[in-house]
mmCIF file of C-alpha atoms in Angstrom:
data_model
loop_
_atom_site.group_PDB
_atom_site.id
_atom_site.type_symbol
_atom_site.label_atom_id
_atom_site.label_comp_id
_atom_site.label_asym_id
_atom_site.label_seq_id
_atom_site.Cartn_x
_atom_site.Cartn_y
_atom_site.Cartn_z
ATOM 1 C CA UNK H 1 96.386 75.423 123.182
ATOM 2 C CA UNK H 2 95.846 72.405 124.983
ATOM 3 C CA UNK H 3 97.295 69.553 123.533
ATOM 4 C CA UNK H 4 95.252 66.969 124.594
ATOM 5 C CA UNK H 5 92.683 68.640 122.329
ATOM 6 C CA UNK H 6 92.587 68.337 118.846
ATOM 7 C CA UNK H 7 92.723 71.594 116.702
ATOM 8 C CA UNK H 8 90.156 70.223 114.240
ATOM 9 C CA UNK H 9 87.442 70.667 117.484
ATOM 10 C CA UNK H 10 88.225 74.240 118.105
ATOM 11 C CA UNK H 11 86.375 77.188 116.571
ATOM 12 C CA UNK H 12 87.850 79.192 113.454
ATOM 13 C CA UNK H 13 88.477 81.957 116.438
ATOM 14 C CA UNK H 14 90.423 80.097 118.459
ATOM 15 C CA UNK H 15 92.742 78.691 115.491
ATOM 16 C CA UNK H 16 93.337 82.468 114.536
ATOM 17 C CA UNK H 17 94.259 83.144 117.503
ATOM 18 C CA UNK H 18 96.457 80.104 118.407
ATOM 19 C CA UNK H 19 98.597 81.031 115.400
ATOM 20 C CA UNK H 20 98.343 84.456 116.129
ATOM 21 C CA UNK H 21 99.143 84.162 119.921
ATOM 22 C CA UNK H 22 101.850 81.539 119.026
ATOM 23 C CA UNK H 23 100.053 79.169 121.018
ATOM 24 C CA UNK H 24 100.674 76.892 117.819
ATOM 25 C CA UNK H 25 104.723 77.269 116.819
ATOM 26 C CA UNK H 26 104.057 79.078 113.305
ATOM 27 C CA UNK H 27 106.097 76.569 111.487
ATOM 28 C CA UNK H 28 104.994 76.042 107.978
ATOM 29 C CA UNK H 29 103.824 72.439 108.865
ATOM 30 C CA UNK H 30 101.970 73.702 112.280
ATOM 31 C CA UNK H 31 100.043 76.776 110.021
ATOM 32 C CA UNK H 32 98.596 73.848 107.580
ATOM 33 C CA UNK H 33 98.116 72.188 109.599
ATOM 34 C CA UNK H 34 95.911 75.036 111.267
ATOM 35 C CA UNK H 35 94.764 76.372 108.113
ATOM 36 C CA UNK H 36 93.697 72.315 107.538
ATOM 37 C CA UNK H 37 91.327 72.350 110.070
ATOM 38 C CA UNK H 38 89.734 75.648 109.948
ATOM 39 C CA UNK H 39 89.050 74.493 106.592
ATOM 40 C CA UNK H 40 87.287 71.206 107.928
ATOM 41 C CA UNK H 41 85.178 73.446 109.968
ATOM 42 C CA UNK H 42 84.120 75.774 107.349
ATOM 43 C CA UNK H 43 83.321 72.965 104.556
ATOM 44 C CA UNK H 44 81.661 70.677 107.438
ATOM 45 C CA UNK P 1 108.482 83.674 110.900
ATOM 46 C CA UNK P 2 110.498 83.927 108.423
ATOM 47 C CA UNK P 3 111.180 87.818 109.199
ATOM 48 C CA UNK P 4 111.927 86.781 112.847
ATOM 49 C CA UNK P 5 114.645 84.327 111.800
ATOM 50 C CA UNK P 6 116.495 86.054 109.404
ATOM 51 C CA UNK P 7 116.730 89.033 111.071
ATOM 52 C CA UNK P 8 117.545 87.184 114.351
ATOM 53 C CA UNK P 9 120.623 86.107 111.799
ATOM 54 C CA UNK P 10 121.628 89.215 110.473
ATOM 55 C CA UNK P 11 121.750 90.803 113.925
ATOM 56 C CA UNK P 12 123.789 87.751 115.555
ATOM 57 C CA UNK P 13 126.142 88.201 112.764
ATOM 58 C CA UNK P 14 126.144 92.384 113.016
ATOM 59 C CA UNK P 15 125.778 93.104 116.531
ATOM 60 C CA UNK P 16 123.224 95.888 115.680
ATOM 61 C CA UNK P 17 121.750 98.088 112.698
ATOM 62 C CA UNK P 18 122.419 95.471 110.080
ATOM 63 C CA UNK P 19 120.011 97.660 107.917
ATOM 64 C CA UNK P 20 122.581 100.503 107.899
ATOM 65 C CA UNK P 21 125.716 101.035 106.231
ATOM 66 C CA UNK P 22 128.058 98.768 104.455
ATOM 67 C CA UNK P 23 125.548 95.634 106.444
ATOM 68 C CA UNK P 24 122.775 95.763 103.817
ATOM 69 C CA UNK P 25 124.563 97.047 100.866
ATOM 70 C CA UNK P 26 121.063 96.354 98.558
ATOM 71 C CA UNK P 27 118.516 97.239 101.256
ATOM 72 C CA UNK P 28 117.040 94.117 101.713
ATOM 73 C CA UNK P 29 117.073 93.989 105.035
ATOM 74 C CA UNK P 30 115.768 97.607 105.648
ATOM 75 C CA UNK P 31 112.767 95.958 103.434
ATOM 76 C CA UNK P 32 112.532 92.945 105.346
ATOM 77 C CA UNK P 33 111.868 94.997 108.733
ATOM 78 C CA UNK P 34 109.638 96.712 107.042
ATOM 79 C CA UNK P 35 108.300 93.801 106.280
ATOM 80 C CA UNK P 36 108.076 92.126 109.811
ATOM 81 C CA UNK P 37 105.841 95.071 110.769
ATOM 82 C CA UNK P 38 104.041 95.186 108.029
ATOM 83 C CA UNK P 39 102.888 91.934 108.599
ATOM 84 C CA UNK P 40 101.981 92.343 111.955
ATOM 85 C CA UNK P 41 99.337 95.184 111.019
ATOM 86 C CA UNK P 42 97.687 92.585 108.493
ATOM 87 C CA UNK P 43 97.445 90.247 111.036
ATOM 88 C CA UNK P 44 95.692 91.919 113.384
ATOM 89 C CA UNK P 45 93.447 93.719 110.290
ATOM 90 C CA UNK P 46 92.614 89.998 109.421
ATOM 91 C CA UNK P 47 91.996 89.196 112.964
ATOM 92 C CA UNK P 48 89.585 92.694 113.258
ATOM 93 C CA UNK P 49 87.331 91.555 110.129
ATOM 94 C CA UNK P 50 86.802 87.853 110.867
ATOM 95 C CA UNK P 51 84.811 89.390 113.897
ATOM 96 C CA UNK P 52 83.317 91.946 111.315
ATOM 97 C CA UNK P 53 82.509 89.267 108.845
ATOM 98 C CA UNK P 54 80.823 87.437 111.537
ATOM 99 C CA UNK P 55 78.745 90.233 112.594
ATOM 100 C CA UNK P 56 77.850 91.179 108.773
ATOM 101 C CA UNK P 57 76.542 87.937 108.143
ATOM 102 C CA UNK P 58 74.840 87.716 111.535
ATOM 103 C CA UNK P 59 73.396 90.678 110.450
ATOM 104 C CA UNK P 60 72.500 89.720 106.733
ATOM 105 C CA UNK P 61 70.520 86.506 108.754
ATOM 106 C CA UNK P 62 68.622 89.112 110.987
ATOM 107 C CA UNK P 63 67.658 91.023 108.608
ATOM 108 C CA UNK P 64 66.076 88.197 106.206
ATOM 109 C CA UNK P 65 64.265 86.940 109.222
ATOM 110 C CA UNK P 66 62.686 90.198 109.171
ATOM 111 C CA UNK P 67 62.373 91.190 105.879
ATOM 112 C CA UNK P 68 59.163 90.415 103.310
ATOM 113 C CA UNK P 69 61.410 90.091 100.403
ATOM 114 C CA UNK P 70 65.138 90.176 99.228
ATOM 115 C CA UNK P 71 64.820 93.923 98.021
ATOM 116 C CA UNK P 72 63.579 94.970 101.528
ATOM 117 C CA UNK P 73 66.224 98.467 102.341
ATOM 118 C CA UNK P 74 67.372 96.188 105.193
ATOM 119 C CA UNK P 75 68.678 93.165 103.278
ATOM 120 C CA UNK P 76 69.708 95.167 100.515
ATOM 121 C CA UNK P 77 72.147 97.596 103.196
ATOM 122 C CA UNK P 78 72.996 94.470 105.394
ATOM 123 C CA UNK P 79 74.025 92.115 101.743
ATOM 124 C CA UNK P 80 76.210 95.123 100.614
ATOM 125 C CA UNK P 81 77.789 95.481 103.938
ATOM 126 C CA UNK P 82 78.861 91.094 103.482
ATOM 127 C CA UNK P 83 79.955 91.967 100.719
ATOM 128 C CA UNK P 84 82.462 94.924 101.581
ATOM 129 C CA UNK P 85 83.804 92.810 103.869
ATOM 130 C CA UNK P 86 85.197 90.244 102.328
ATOM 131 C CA UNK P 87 86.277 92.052 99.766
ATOM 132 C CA UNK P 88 88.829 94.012 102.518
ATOM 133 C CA UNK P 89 89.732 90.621 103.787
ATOM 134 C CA UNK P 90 90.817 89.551 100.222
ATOM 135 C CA UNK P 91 92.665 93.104 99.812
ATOM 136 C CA UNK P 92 94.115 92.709 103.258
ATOM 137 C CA UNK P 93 95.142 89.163 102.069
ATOM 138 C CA UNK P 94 96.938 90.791 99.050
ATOM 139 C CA UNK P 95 98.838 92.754 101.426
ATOM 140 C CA UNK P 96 100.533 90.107 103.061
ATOM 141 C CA UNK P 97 101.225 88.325 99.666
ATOM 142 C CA UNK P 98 102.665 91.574 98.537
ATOM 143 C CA UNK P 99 105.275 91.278 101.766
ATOM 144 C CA UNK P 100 105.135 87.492 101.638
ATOM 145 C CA UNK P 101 107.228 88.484 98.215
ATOM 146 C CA UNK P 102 109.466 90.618 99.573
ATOM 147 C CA UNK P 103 110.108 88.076 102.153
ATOM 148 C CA UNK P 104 110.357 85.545 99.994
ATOM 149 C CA UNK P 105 112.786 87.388 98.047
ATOM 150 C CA UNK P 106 114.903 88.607 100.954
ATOM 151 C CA UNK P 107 114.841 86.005 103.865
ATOM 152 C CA UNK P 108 116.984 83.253 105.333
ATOM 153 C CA UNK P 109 116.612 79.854 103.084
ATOM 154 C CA UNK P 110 115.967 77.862 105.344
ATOM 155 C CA UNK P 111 112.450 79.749 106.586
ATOM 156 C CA UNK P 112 111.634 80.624 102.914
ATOM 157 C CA UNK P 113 108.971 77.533 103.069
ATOM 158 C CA UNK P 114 106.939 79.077 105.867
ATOM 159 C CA UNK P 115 106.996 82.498 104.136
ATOM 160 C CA UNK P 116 105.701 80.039 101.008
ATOM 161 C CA UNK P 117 102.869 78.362 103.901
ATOM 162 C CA UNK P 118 101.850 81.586 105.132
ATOM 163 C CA UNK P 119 101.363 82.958 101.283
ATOM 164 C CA UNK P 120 99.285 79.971 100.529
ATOM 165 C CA UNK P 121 97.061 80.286 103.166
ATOM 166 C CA UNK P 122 96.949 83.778 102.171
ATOM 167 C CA UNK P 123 95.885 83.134 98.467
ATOM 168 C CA UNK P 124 93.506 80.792 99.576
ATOM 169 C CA UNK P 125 92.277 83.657 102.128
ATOM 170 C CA UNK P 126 92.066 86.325 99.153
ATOM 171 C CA UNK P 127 89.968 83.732 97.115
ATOM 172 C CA UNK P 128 87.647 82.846 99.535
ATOM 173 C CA UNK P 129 87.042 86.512 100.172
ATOM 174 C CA UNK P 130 86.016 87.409 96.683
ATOM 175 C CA UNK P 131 84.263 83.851 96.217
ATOM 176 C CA UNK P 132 82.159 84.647 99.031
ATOM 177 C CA UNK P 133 81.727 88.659 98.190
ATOM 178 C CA UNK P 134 80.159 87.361 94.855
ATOM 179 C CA UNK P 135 77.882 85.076 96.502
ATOM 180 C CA UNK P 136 76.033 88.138 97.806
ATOM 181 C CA UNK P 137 76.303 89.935 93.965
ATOM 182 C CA UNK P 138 72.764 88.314 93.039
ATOM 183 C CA UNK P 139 71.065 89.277 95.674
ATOM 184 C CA UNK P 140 71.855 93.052 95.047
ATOM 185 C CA UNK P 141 69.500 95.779 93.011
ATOM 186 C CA UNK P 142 72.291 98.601 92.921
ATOM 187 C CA UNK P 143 73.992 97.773 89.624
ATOM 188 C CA UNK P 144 76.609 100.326 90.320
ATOM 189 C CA UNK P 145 77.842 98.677 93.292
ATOM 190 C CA UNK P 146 77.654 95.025 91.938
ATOM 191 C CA UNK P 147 80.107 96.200 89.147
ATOM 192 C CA UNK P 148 82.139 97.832 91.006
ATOM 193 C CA UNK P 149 82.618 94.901 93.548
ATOM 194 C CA UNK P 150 82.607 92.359 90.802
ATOM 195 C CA UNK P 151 85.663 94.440 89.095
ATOM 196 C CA UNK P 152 87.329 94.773 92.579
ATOM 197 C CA UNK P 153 87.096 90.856 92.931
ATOM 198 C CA UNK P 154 88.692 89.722 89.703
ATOM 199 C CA UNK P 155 91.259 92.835 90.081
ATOM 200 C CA UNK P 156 92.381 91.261 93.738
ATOM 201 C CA UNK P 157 92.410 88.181 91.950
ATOM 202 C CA UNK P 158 94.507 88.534 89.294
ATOM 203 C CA UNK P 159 97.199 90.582 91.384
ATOM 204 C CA UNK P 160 96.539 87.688 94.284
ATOM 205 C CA UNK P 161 97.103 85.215 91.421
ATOM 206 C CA UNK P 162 100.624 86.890 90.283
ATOM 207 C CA UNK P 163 101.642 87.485 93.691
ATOM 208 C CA UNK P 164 101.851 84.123 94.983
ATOM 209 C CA UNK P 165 103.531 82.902 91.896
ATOM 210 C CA UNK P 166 105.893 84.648 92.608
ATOM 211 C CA UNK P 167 106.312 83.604 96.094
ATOM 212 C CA UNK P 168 105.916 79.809 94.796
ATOM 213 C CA UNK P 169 108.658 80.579 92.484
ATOM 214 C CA UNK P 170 111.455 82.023 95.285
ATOM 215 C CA UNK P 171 110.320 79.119 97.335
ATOM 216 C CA UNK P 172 111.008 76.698 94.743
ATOM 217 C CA UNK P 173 114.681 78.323 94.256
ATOM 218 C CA UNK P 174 115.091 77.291 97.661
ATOM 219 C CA UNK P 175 115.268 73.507 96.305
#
């Protein structure tokens, strides 16, 4: 993942498959924080 | 995660085959590599129907745009299919609670709250699966089928429900 992006901007694909890839490190406070924003993009 | 650490542990501490002999005297570890792979296949189930839920409800839109009316064969087939999928995401969900547990019960303290994250995020995928499987219930004729999917919806609930109490409570041991 790019980290000058922010997560919140990416689609629920790519956040699935950040955490899945380990592009995010699948600590408990990086997968809420994931799970966060795919959430903001659903409910948006 | 929390598979990955623990086991990393066990094996720095036994050299090899810490789920043999005298090294995993309750079989804990044999479960928790298990477990780990376990896991794994969820994830890329889950991955595998988030592209089929996509093309369901792609497919539910088509056929609307099409259709005359909401019992039209086509919206009828293409609602039944949105709703079958969800409902496997939510089962698939319960699958990685049901691990998430045995994780939970078995792995290293100090990961325990990630196991607890991922089972949350689980739960919260199980619901959303059956919320959004009965969303599609009232658009259906085939009274068979809606009772069958509303009883596999509260079934996958209640199990979902039990499941990551129990998780929540081995996490909260960790405290």
């Amino acid at each position: 993942m790019n980290p000058e992006e922010s997560i919140a901007d990416l689609t629920v694909r790519e956040l699935l498959n950040g955490v899945a890839s380990r592009e995010v490190t699948p600590s408990g406070g990086a997968v809420a924080a994931v799970g966060g924003a795919a959430g903001r993009r659903c409910a948006r | 995660m929390t598979c990955v650490h623990t086991l990393a542990g066990v094996d720095d501490e036994s050299g090899d085959d810490a789920d043999t002999g005298d090294g995993d005297p309750d079989g804990r570890i044999a479960e928790l590599r298990d477990s780990e792979g376990e896991l794994a296949e969820c994830r890329s189930d889950l991955l595998a129907l988030a592209d089929e839920d996509v093309a369901a409800v792609e497919s539910l839109q088509s056929a609307f745009a099409a259709a005359d009316a909401v019992d039209d064969e086509s919206v009828q087939r293409a609602a039944e299919h949105a709703t079958e999928v969800p409902l496997e995401t939510a089962g698939a969900c319960r699958g990685v609670l049901g691990a998430a547990v045995v994780v939970t019960d078995a792995g290293a303290p100090n990961a325990i709250p990630d196991a607890g994250t991922g089972a949350s995020l689980a739960h919260a995928g199980l619901q959303a699966g059956v919320w959004t499987a009965r969303s599609n219930l009232p658009l259906l004729d085939d009274e068979e089928f809606v009772a069958e999917a509303r009883e596999r919806g509260s079934d996958l609930q209640t199990a979902g429900a039990n499941l990551v109490d129990h998780v929540a409570a081995n996490v909260r041991e960790t405290w």
